Amino acid sequence: MDSRDKVLDKYSSKIYKNRKEHVIEIESGEPQVIAADTRAIPGIMTNRGCCYAGCKGVVIGPLKDVVNIVHGPIGCAYYTWGTRRNKAKGDENTKDFTQYSFSTDMQETDIVFGGEKKLRQAIKEAVEIFNPECIMISSTCPVGLIGDDIHAVAAESEKLYGIKVLAFSCEGYKGVSQSGGHHIANNGLMKYIIGTGDAEPQKYSVNLLGEYNIGGDGWEVERILKRIGYNVVSVMTGDGSYDHLKNAHTADLNLVQCHRSINYIAEMMKTKYGMDWIKVNFIGVDGIKKSLMDIALYFDDPELLARTEAVIAEELDEISEAMSYYKSKLDGKKAAVYVGGSRTHHYINLLKSLGVEVILAGYEFGHRDDYEGRDVIPTIKMDADSKNIESITVTKDEANYKTFHTPEKLEALKAAGVPLEKYDGLWSDISEGAIITDDFNHFETEEFLKLLKPDIFFSGIKDKFIIQKSGVPSRQLHSYDYSGPYAGFRGALNFAKDITMATYTPVWNMVQAPWKSEPTLVGSLGGME
Ligand code: CFM
Ligand code: HCA
């Protein structure tokens, strides 16, 4: 029996039937199909989050000059307060409210008699105290159940205070994971914010999409882009702002880092404004080099291309010696990588460059295209859950529509390997023999850990401690365990250093749980000691 069957064999037949579609071993040859973006099994300890987490926590939460009001009982606001490490800094032009947690703190009486009054009051207080240009309201499960009309309150407040007020019906139960929340957030930003600014277009301008500035990643990417000579119009949404987002339509090109959470905006901006988008990956030296060259090829300017090559050479020079040292320490090690969506794939080239092979991997909530590549999208069957998330249609904005290249030039760029409107799936980089589990759970984590014995396990806070207690070092790839940045050239070096330290710290194997050497309870039960 192989590892996959050894683990799945422990399930009842009903659970086995479901999970066998989500757990596969990578074989060469035929393209492999995996079940993804479907409901988790009730009772299973899934690592997934909810729709509200994806909308408020991931996409709109990082917009620093927005007062994000969570309409619901206090827990939803409290437990998402500062836990995702999307860093932000305000300045004289842009306020930063990201350190606050705003909530209507609904009580039982509000659930019985309705919470709209409280929401109006919260908006009034936010305006009086913080004077924001934009307020966003996110609804939580009970709000959807009792039917508070947050959209009507938003429209009325917008008139009353003369500021932008947006409402997101992102109740936690909607969709099967965070992913539905990403889509809802994308729809709102596209409908009501992008395109409402009147800034002048700048030369060599880009938007950075799906970059949330975790541990300062976005700042490192912006540093490199600016060094080359690009103008970053907006970042969606790490350290981003309502103020910049309004003018996103004026950029020349969209760069998409985390496609899972934001491909909807990239696609809609292509239809509405004619703006092209390319897939980038600023994690790992090979990924960064390829992305920077792709951007330069798109702009097709000899000076920019020369500058790109020079910056790559200089940045590499800064880190190469240290990277080789860490590679000598890490060569031959094996890793497990489990993050929410696109990130698992993004780290493979970085790990490979350090000689680390990924033997166990998966996503919490990735879709089939995140595994198999964008080409499978037309074959993905919609189910009742995916249909439950609104998919909006945008049309050409005649006043702001522009095309940077002719269709022939775009075809030539695609033929030259520039990933225009394209991303590959995890399959394109994962090694043969690796075990992939979609929507991984605690039981499978523990079982595969015992069987495959990776040298390091990258995941999140929910399983970090079971991994460490079993003697295996863990690094959180969501929060970087308070380290970072991990993106860009300097980030790659931080990462190499952190994982070298983790794998050369044998402490996890030395600690023994106290109850394994002496009883923690002493007494007698039924006459027995
Ligand atoms: Fe995109 Fe993300 Fe990810 Fe994601 Fe997330 Fe995150 Fe993530 Mo945590 S947006 S899909 S919903 S790269 S919060 S910054 S680390 S699970 S892999
Ligand atoms: C979320 C946010 C999260 C959680 C991280 C973790 C993040 O899913 O709502 O489980 O460790 O990156 O902060 O993905």
Coordinates of C-alpha atoms and ligand atoms in Angstrom, one line a residue:
M1 CA 0.0 0.0 0.0
D2 CA 1.4 3.4 -0.9
S3 CA 1.3 6.4 1.5
R4 CA -1.8 7.8 0.0
D5 CA -3.8 4.6 0.4
K6 CA -2.4 4.0 3.9
V7 CA -3.9 7.3 5.0
L8 CA -7.2 7.2 3.1
D9 CA -7.7 3.6 4.1
K10 CA -8.5 4.8 7.7
Y11 CA -11.6 6.7 6.6
S12 CA -15.1 5.2 6.5
S13 CA -16.3 4.4 3.0
K14 CA -18.4 7.5 2.7
I15 CA -15.5 9.8 3.6
Y16 CA -13.1 7.8 1.5
K17 CA -15.2 8.3 -1.5
N18 CA -15.1 12.1 -1.1
R19 CA -11.4 12.4 -0.1
K20 CA -10.0 10.1 -2.7
E21 CA -10.8 12.8 -5.3
H22 CA -8.9 15.4 -3.3
V23 CA -5.7 13.4 -2.5
I24 CA -3.5 12.3 -5.4
E25 CA 0.0 11.2 -6.1
I26 CA 1.8 13.0 -8.9
E27 CA 2.6 10.8 -11.8
S28 CA 4.2 11.7 -15.1
G29 CA 2.3 11.4 -18.3
E30 CA -1.4 12.1 -18.5
P31 CA -2.6 15.4 -16.9
Q32 CA -4.1 14.7 -13.5
V33 CA -7.5 15.9 -12.4
I34 CA -8.1 16.8 -8.8
A35 CA -11.4 17.7 -7.0
A36 CA -11.1 21.3 -5.5
D37 CA -13.3 24.2 -4.4
T38 CA -16.0 21.9 -3.0
R39 CA -17.6 21.8 0.5
A40 CA -15.4 20.5 3.3
I41 CA -16.8 17.4 5.1
P42 CA -18.7 18.4 8.2
G43 CA -16.8 17.3 11.3
I44 CA -13.4 17.2 9.6
M45 CA -10.8 19.6 11.0
T46 CA -10.3 21.6 7.9
N47 CA -7.8 24.4 7.8
R48 CA -10.1 26.6 5.7
G49 CA -11.5 30.0 6.7
C50 CA -14.8 31.5 5.7
C51 CA -16.2 33.9 3.1
Y52 CA -15.9 36.9 5.5
A53 CA -12.2 36.1 6.0
G54 CA -11.6 36.2 2.3
C55 CA -13.5 39.4 1.7
K56 CA -12.7 41.5 4.8
G57 CA -9.7 39.7 6.1
V58 CA -7.8 39.3 2.8
V59 CA -8.9 41.7 0.1
I60 CA -10.5 44.8 1.5
G61 CA -9.0 44.8 5.0
P62 CA -5.5 46.0 3.9
L63 CA -6.8 49.2 2.3
K64 CA -5.3 51.5 4.9
D65 CA -7.4 54.7 4.4
V66 CA -10.7 52.8 4.6
V67 CA -12.6 52.3 7.8
N68 CA -13.6 48.7 7.6
I69 CA -16.7 48.2 9.8
V70 CA -17.5 44.6 10.6
H71 CA -21.2 44.3 11.1
G72 CA -21.8 41.4 13.5
P73 CA -21.1 40.0 17.0
I74 CA -17.7 41.0 18.2
G75 CA -15.9 37.7 17.7
C76 CA -15.6 38.1 13.9
A77 CA -13.9 41.5 14.2
Y78 CA -11.8 40.5 17.2
Y79 CA -10.4 37.3 15.9
T80 CA -9.3 38.9 12.6
W81 CA -7.8 41.9 14.3
G82 CA -4.1 42.1 13.3
T83 CA -3.7 38.3 12.8
R84 CA -2.9 38.6 9.1
R85 CA 0.4 40.3 8.7
N86 CA -0.6 42.8 6.0
K87 CA 1.7 45.6 6.9
A88 CA 0.8 49.3 6.2
K89 CA 2.2 52.7 6.9
G90 CA 0.3 56.0 6.7
D91 CA 1.9 59.3 5.6
E92 CA 0.9 62.9 5.3
N93 CA -1.3 62.1 2.3
T94 CA -2.8 58.8 3.4
K95 CA -4.4 57.9 6.7
D96 CA -3.8 54.4 8.1
F97 CA -6.6 52.8 10.0
T98 CA -5.3 49.2 9.8
Q99 CA -4.4 49.0 13.5
Y100 CA -8.0 49.5 14.5
S101 CA -10.8 47.0 14.7
F102 CA -14.2 48.5 14.0
S103 CA -17.3 46.5 14.7
T104 CA -21.0 47.0 15.5
D105 CA -20.7 44.5 18.3
M106 CA -24.2 43.1 17.8
Q107 CA -26.0 41.7 20.8
E108 CA -28.9 39.3 21.1
T109 CA -31.4 42.2 21.0
D110 CA -29.9 43.3 17.7
I111 CA -30.3 39.8 16.3
V112 CA -34.0 39.8 17.4
F113 CA -34.9 43.4 16.4
G114 CA -32.4 44.1 13.6
G115 CA -29.0 45.7 13.6
E116 CA -29.4 48.4 11.0
K117 CA -29.8 51.1 13.7
K118 CA -26.5 50.1 15.3
L119 CA -24.8 50.1 11.9
R120 CA -26.0 53.6 11.2
Q121 CA -24.6 54.7 14.6
A122 CA -21.3 53.0 13.9
I123 CA -20.9 54.8 10.6
K124 CA -21.8 58.1 12.3
E125 CA -19.2 57.6 15.0
A126 CA -16.6 56.6 12.4
V127 CA -17.2 59.7 10.4
E128 CA -17.1 62.0 13.5
I129 CA -14.0 60.5 15.0
F130 CA -11.9 59.4 12.0
N131 CA -13.2 61.5 9.1
P132 CA -12.4 58.8 6.4
E133 CA -13.0 59.3 2.7
C134 CA -14.3 55.7 2.4
I135 CA -16.1 53.2 4.7
M136 CA -16.6 49.6 3.9
I137 CA -19.1 47.4 5.7
S138 CA -18.7 43.6 5.8
S139 CA -21.5 41.4 7.0
T140 CA -21.1 38.3 9.1
C141 CA -23.2 35.2 9.3
P142 CA -26.0 36.4 11.6
V143 CA -26.5 39.6 9.5
G144 CA -27.3 37.5 6.5
L145 CA -29.6 35.3 8.5
I146 CA -31.7 38.2 9.9
G147 CA -31.6 40.2 6.7
D148 CA -30.2 43.6 7.7
D149 CA -30.1 45.6 4.5
I150 CA -26.5 46.8 4.7
H151 CA -26.6 48.1 1.1
A152 CA -29.4 50.4 1.8
V153 CA -27.6 51.7 4.9
A154 CA -24.5 52.2 2.8
A155 CA -26.3 54.2 0.1
E156 CA -28.1 56.4 2.6
S157 CA -24.8 57.1 4.5
E158 CA -23.0 57.9 1.3
K159 CA -25.6 60.7 0.7
L160 CA -25.6 61.8 4.3
Y161 CA -21.9 62.2 4.7
G162 CA -20.7 62.8 1.2
I163 CA -18.1 60.0 1.3
K164 CA -17.8 56.6 -0.3
V165 CA -19.6 53.9 1.6
L166 CA -19.6 50.3 0.3
A167 CA -21.3 47.2 1.6
F168 CA -20.2 43.6 1.1
S169 CA -22.6 40.8 1.7
C170 CA -19.8 38.4 2.6
E171 CA -21.5 36.3 5.3
G172 CA -19.1 33.6 6.5
Y173 CA -21.4 30.8 5.3
K174 CA -21.4 31.9 1.7
G175 CA -19.3 29.8 -0.7
V176 CA -17.2 26.9 0.5
S177 CA -14.1 28.9 1.7
Q178 CA -12.3 32.3 1.7
S179 CA -12.4 32.1 -2.0
G180 CA -16.0 33.2 -2.4
G181 CA -15.1 36.2 -0.3
H182 CA -12.3 37.2 -2.6
H183 CA -14.7 37.2 -5.5
I184 CA -17.3 39.3 -3.6
A185 CA -14.6 41.8 -2.7
N186 CA -13.3 42.0 -6.3
N187 CA -16.8 42.7 -7.5
G188 CA -17.3 45.6 -5.1
L189 CA -14.0 47.2 -5.8
M190 CA -14.5 47.0 -9.5
K191 CA -18.1 48.3 -9.4
Y192 CA -17.6 51.2 -7.1
I193 CA -14.0 52.3 -6.8
I194 CA -11.6 51.4 -9.7
G195 CA -12.1 54.0 -12.4
T196 CA -13.5 56.8 -10.2
G197 CA -10.3 58.8 -10.0
D198 CA -9.1 61.4 -12.4
A199 CA -5.3 61.2 -12.2
E200 CA -3.1 61.7 -15.2
P201 CA -1.7 58.5 -16.8
Q202 CA 2.0 58.0 -16.1
K203 CA 4.7 56.4 -18.3
Y204 CA 5.6 52.7 -17.6
S205 CA 2.8 52.4 -15.1
V206 CA 1.7 49.2 -13.5
N207 CA -0.8 48.0 -10.8
L208 CA 0.4 45.2 -8.6
L209 CA -2.6 42.9 -8.0
G210 CA -2.8 40.1 -5.4
E211 CA 0.1 41.5 -3.3
Y212 CA -1.0 41.9 0.3
N213 CA 2.3 43.1 1.8
I214 CA 2.6 40.2 4.2
G215 CA 5.7 40.8 6.3
G216 CA 6.6 43.7 3.9
D217 CA 6.6 41.6 0.7
G218 CA 4.9 44.4 -1.3
W219 CA 7.4 47.0 -0.2
E220 CA 10.3 44.8 -1.4
V221 CA 8.6 44.3 -4.8
E222 CA 7.9 48.0 -5.2
R223 CA 11.5 48.8 -4.3
I224 CA 12.7 46.7 -7.2
L225 CA 10.0 47.9 -9.7
K226 CA 10.8 51.5 -8.8
R227 CA 14.5 50.9 -9.2
I228 CA 13.9 49.8 -12.7
G229 CA 11.8 52.8 -13.5
Y230 CA 8.2 51.7 -13.2
N231 CA 5.4 53.8 -11.7
V232 CA 3.3 51.7 -9.4
V233 CA -0.2 53.3 -9.6
S234 CA -1.9 51.0 -7.1
V235 CA -1.2 47.9 -5.1
M236 CA -4.2 45.6 -4.5
T237 CA -4.3 45.7 -1.7
G238 CA -1.3 45.4 0.6
D239 CA -0.4 48.9 2.0
G240 CA -2.9 50.0 -0.6
S241 CA -5.4 52.7 -0.4
Y242 CA -8.8 53.9 -1.7
D243 CA -7.0 56.9 -2.9
H244 CA -4.7 55.0 -5.3
L245 CA -7.3 52.3 -6.2
K246 CA -9.5 54.9 -7.8
N247 CA -6.9 55.6 -10.4
A248 CA -5.9 52.0 -11.1
H249 CA -7.5 52.3 -14.6
T250 CA -4.8 54.8 -15.6
A251 CA -2.0 52.2 -15.5
D252 CA -0.6 50.5 -18.6
L253 CA -0.4 46.9 -17.3
N254 CA -1.7 44.8 -14.4
L255 CA 0.8 42.5 -12.7
V256 CA -0.9 39.6 -11.0
Q257 CA 0.9 37.9 -8.1
C258 CA -1.8 36.0 -6.2
H259 CA -4.2 35.1 -9.1
R260 CA -6.4 33.1 -6.8
S261 CA -7.7 36.0 -4.9
I262 CA -7.8 38.7 -7.6
N263 CA -7.9 37.3 -11.2
Y264 CA -11.5 38.5 -11.3
I265 CA -10.4 42.2 -11.2
A266 CA -7.6 41.5 -13.8
E267 CA -10.2 40.0 -16.2
M268 CA -12.8 42.7 -15.7
M269 CA -10.2 45.5 -16.2
K270 CA -9.2 43.9 -19.5
T271 CA -12.8 44.0 -20.7
K272 CA -13.6 47.4 -19.3
Y273 CA -10.3 49.3 -19.9
G274 CA -8.5 47.1 -22.4
M275 CA -5.7 46.7 -19.8
D276 CA -3.5 43.6 -20.3
W277 CA -2.5 41.5 -17.3
I278 CA 0.4 39.2 -16.9
K279 CA 1.1 36.6 -14.2
V280 CA 4.1 37.4 -12.1
N281 CA 5.8 35.6 -9.2
F282 CA 8.2 37.7 -7.1
I283 CA 9.0 34.8 -4.8
G284 CA 12.3 33.0 -5.6
V285 CA 15.1 34.2 -7.7
D286 CA 14.1 32.4 -10.9
G287 CA 10.5 33.6 -10.5
I288 CA 11.6 37.2 -10.0
K289 CA 14.0 37.2 -12.9
K290 CA 11.4 35.8 -15.3
S291 CA 8.7 38.2 -14.1
L292 CA 11.0 41.3 -14.5
M293 CA 12.0 40.2 -17.9
D294 CA 8.4 39.5 -18.9
I295 CA 7.4 43.0 -17.8
A296 CA 10.3 44.6 -19.8
L297 CA 9.4 42.5 -22.9
Y298 CA 5.8 43.8 -22.6
F299 CA 6.9 47.4 -22.5
D300 CA 9.3 46.7 -25.3
D301 CA 11.7 49.5 -24.7
P302 CA 15.4 48.9 -25.1
E303 CA 16.4 51.2 -22.3
L304 CA 14.0 49.6 -19.9
L305 CA 15.2 46.2 -20.9
A306 CA 18.9 47.2 -20.3
R307 CA 17.9 48.7 -16.9
T308 CA 16.1 45.5 -16.0
E309 CA 19.1 43.4 -16.8
A310 CA 21.4 45.7 -14.8
V311 CA 19.1 45.7 -11.7
I312 CA 18.8 41.9 -11.8
A313 CA 22.6 41.6 -12.0
E314 CA 23.1 44.1 -9.1
E315 CA 20.5 42.5 -6.9
L316 CA 21.8 39.0 -7.5
D317 CA 25.3 40.2 -6.7
E318 CA 24.1 41.3 -3.3
I319 CA 22.7 37.9 -2.4
S320 CA 24.4 35.2 -4.4
E321 CA 27.2 34.4 -2.0
A322 CA 24.9 34.0 1.0
M323 CA 22.4 32.1 -1.1
S324 CA 25.1 29.6 -2.1
Y325 CA 26.0 29.1 1.5
Y326 CA 22.4 28.4 2.5
K327 CA 22.0 26.1 -0.5
S328 CA 25.0 24.1 0.8
K329 CA 23.3 23.7 4.1
L330 CA 19.8 22.8 2.7
D331 CA 20.7 20.7 -0.3
G332 CA 18.8 17.4 -0.3
K333 CA 16.2 18.4 2.3
K334 CA 12.5 17.6 1.8
A335 CA 9.6 19.9 2.5
A336 CA 5.8 19.9 2.9
V337 CA 4.1 23.1 1.7
Y338 CA 0.4 23.8 2.6
V339 CA -0.9 27.3 2.2
G340 CA -4.3 28.7 1.2
G341 CA -4.2 29.4 -2.5
S342 CA -1.5 30.4 -4.9
R343 CA 1.3 30.6 -2.4
T344 CA 2.1 26.9 -2.3
H345 CA 3.1 27.0 -6.0
H346 CA 4.9 30.4 -5.7
Y347 CA 7.4 28.9 -3.2
I348 CA 8.5 25.9 -5.2
N349 CA 11.1 27.6 -7.4
L350 CA 12.6 29.3 -4.3
L351 CA 12.8 25.9 -2.5
K352 CA 14.3 24.2 -5.6
S353 CA 16.9 26.9 -5.9
L354 CA 18.0 26.0 -2.4
G355 CA 18.1 22.3 -3.2
V356 CA 14.8 21.5 -1.3
E357 CA 12.3 19.2 -2.8
V358 CA 8.6 19.5 -2.1
I359 CA 7.2 16.0 -1.4
L360 CA 3.9 16.9 0.1
A361 CA 1.7 19.9 -0.8
G362 CA -1.7 21.3 -1.4
Y363 CA -4.0 24.3 -1.0
E364 CA -6.7 25.0 1.5
F365 CA -9.1 26.4 -1.0
G366 CA -7.4 26.6 -4.4
H367 CA -9.5 25.8 -7.5
R368 CA -8.7 23.2 -10.1
D369 CA -6.9 25.9 -12.2
D370 CA -4.5 26.6 -9.4
Y371 CA -3.5 22.9 -9.6
E372 CA -4.0 22.1 -13.2
G373 CA -3.4 25.5 -14.9
R374 CA -5.8 28.2 -16.3
D375 CA -6.6 26.2 -19.4
V376 CA -8.9 23.9 -17.4
I377 CA -11.3 26.7 -16.5
P378 CA -13.8 26.1 -19.3
T379 CA -14.1 22.4 -18.1
I380 CA -14.8 23.3 -14.5
K381 CA -18.4 22.5 -13.6
M382 CA -20.2 25.1 -11.6
D383 CA -22.1 23.7 -8.6
A384 CA -24.7 25.2 -6.4
D385 CA -22.1 26.7 -4.1
S386 CA -20.1 28.4 -6.8
K387 CA -23.3 29.8 -8.4
N388 CA -24.2 31.3 -5.0
I389 CA -21.4 33.9 -5.5
E390 CA -22.3 36.7 -7.9
S391 CA -20.3 36.9 -11.0
I392 CA -20.7 40.4 -12.5
T393 CA -20.3 41.4 -16.2
V394 CA -18.6 44.6 -17.1
T395 CA -18.7 46.4 -20.4
K396 CA -16.2 48.6 -22.3
D397 CA -15.7 52.0 -20.7
E398 CA -15.5 54.1 -23.9
A399 CA -13.9 57.1 -22.2
N400 CA -11.1 55.2 -20.5
Y401 CA -10.6 52.2 -22.8
K402 CA -7.1 52.0 -24.3
T403 CA -5.0 49.3 -25.9
F404 CA -1.2 49.3 -25.4
H405 CA -0.4 46.7 -28.1
T406 CA -2.0 45.5 -31.3
P407 CA -3.5 41.9 -31.2
E408 CA -0.6 40.8 -33.4
K409 CA 2.0 42.1 -30.9
L410 CA 0.1 40.4 -28.0
E411 CA 0.2 37.1 -29.9
A412 CA 3.9 37.6 -30.5
L413 CA 4.5 38.2 -26.8
K414 CA 2.6 35.1 -25.9
A415 CA 4.6 33.1 -28.4
A416 CA 7.8 34.5 -26.7
G417 CA 6.5 33.1 -23.4
V418 CA 5.1 36.2 -21.7
P419 CA 2.3 34.9 -19.5
L420 CA -0.4 37.2 -20.8
E421 CA -3.8 36.2 -19.3
K422 CA -2.2 32.9 -18.3
Y423 CA -1.0 31.1 -15.3
D424 CA 0.2 27.5 -14.9
G425 CA -0.9 25.3 -12.1
L426 CA 1.0 23.6 -9.3
W427 CA 1.5 20.6 -11.6
S428 CA 4.0 22.4 -13.8
D429 CA 6.5 22.6 -11.0
I430 CA 5.9 19.8 -8.6
S431 CA 8.0 16.7 -8.6
E432 CA 6.8 13.3 -9.6
G433 CA 5.8 11.2 -6.6
A434 CA 4.7 14.1 -4.5
I435 CA 1.5 13.7 -2.6
I436 CA -1.1 16.5 -3.1
T437 CA -4.0 16.9 -0.8
D438 CA -6.6 19.6 -1.5
D439 CA -8.5 21.1 1.5
F440 CA -6.1 19.3 3.8
N441 CA -7.1 18.5 7.4
H442 CA -5.5 17.8 10.7
F443 CA -5.9 14.0 10.5
E444 CA -4.1 13.8 7.1
T445 CA -1.4 16.3 8.2
E446 CA -0.5 14.1 11.1
E447 CA -0.6 10.8 9.2
F448 CA 1.4 12.1 6.2
L449 CA 3.9 13.7 8.5
K450 CA 4.6 10.3 10.1
L451 CA 4.8 8.5 6.8
L452 CA 6.8 11.0 4.7
K453 CA 8.9 12.6 7.4
P454 CA 9.7 15.9 5.7
D455 CA 12.6 18.0 7.1
I456 CA 10.4 21.1 7.3
F457 CA 6.7 21.7 7.2
F458 CA 5.4 25.1 5.9
S459 CA 1.8 25.8 6.8
G460 CA -0.1 28.0 9.2
I461 CA -1.0 28.6 12.8
K462 CA -3.7 26.0 13.0
D463 CA -1.2 23.1 12.6
K464 CA 2.1 24.6 13.6
F465 CA 2.1 23.2 17.0
I466 CA 1.2 19.6 16.2
I467 CA 4.0 19.6 13.7
Q468 CA 6.6 20.9 16.1
K469 CA 5.4 18.6 18.9
S470 CA 6.0 15.7 16.5
G471 CA 9.7 16.8 16.2
V472 CA 9.5 18.5 12.8
P473 CA 10.4 22.2 12.3
S474 CA 7.6 24.3 11.1
R475 CA 7.6 27.7 9.4
Q476 CA 4.4 29.6 8.8
L477 CA 4.0 30.6 5.2
H478 CA 1.1 32.9 5.9
S479 CA 2.6 35.1 8.5
Y480 CA 6.3 34.1 8.2
D481 CA 6.4 33.7 12.0
Y482 CA 7.0 37.5 12.4
S483 CA 9.9 37.4 9.9
G484 CA 10.0 38.5 6.3
P485 CA 9.8 39.9 3.7
Y486 CA 10.2 36.7 1.7
A487 CA 9.4 38.3 -1.7
G488 CA 12.1 39.8 -4.0
F489 CA 15.8 39.2 -3.9
R490 CA 16.3 40.3 -0.3
G491 CA 13.3 38.3 0.7
A492 CA 14.7 35.2 -0.8
L493 CA 17.7 35.6 1.4
N494 CA 15.6 36.1 4.5
F495 CA 13.7 32.9 3.7
A496 CA 16.9 30.9 3.1
K497 CA 18.3 32.1 6.4
D498 CA 15.1 31.4 8.3
I499 CA 14.7 27.9 7.1
T500 CA 18.4 27.0 7.6
M501 CA 18.0 28.1 11.2
A502 CA 14.8 26.1 11.5
T503 CA 16.2 22.9 10.1
Y504 CA 19.5 23.2 12.1
T505 CA 17.6 23.6 15.4
P506 CA 17.1 20.1 16.6
V507 CA 15.2 21.3 19.7
W508 CA 11.9 19.9 18.5
N509 CA 13.2 16.4 18.6
M510 CA 14.6 16.8 22.1
V511 CA 11.4 18.0 23.9
Q512 CA 9.4 15.3 25.4
A513 CA 5.8 15.9 26.6
P514 CA 5.9 15.6 30.4
W515 CA 3.1 13.1 30.5
K516 CA 5.3 10.7 28.6
S517 CA 7.8 10.3 31.4
E518 CA 5.6 10.8 34.5
P519 CA 1.9 10.7 35.2
T520 CA 0.2 14.1 35.4
L521 CA -2.7 12.8 37.4
V522 CA -2.3 10.7 40.5
G523 CA -5.1 9.0 42.3
S524 CA -7.4 6.0 42.1
L525 CA -10.3 5.3 39.9
G526 CA -12.7 2.3 40.6
G527 CA -10.1 0.9 43.1
M528 CA -7.3 1.1 40.5
E529 CA -4.2 3.4 40.7
Ligands
CFM1 FE1 -3.5 34.7 -2.2 FE2 -2.6 35.4 0.0 FE3 -2.7 32.9 -0.8 FE4 -5.0 34.2 -0.2 FE5 -4.9 33.6 2.5 FE6 -2.6 35.0 2.7 FE7 -2.6 32.5 1.9 MO1 -3.2 33.1 4.4 S1 -4.5 36.1 -0.8 S2 -4.5 32.8 -1.8 S3 -6.6 33.9 1.2 S4 -1.5 34.4 -1.4 S5 -4.3 35.1 3.9 S6 -1.7 36.6 1.6 S7 -1.3 33.5 3.3 S8 -4.3 31.7 3.0 S9 -1.8 31.3 0.2
HCA2 C1 -7.3 33.5 6.8 C2 -6.0 34.3 7.1 C3 -4.8 33.4 7.1 C4 -4.7 32.5 8.3 C5 -3.4 32.0 8.5 C6 -3.1 30.7 9.3 C7 -3.6 34.4 7.1 O1 -7.3 32.4 6.3 O2 -8.4 34.0 7.2 O3 -4.0 29.8 9.3 O4 -2.1 30.6 9.9 O5 -2.7 34.3 6.2 O6 -3.5 35.2 8.0 O7 -4.7 32.7 5.9

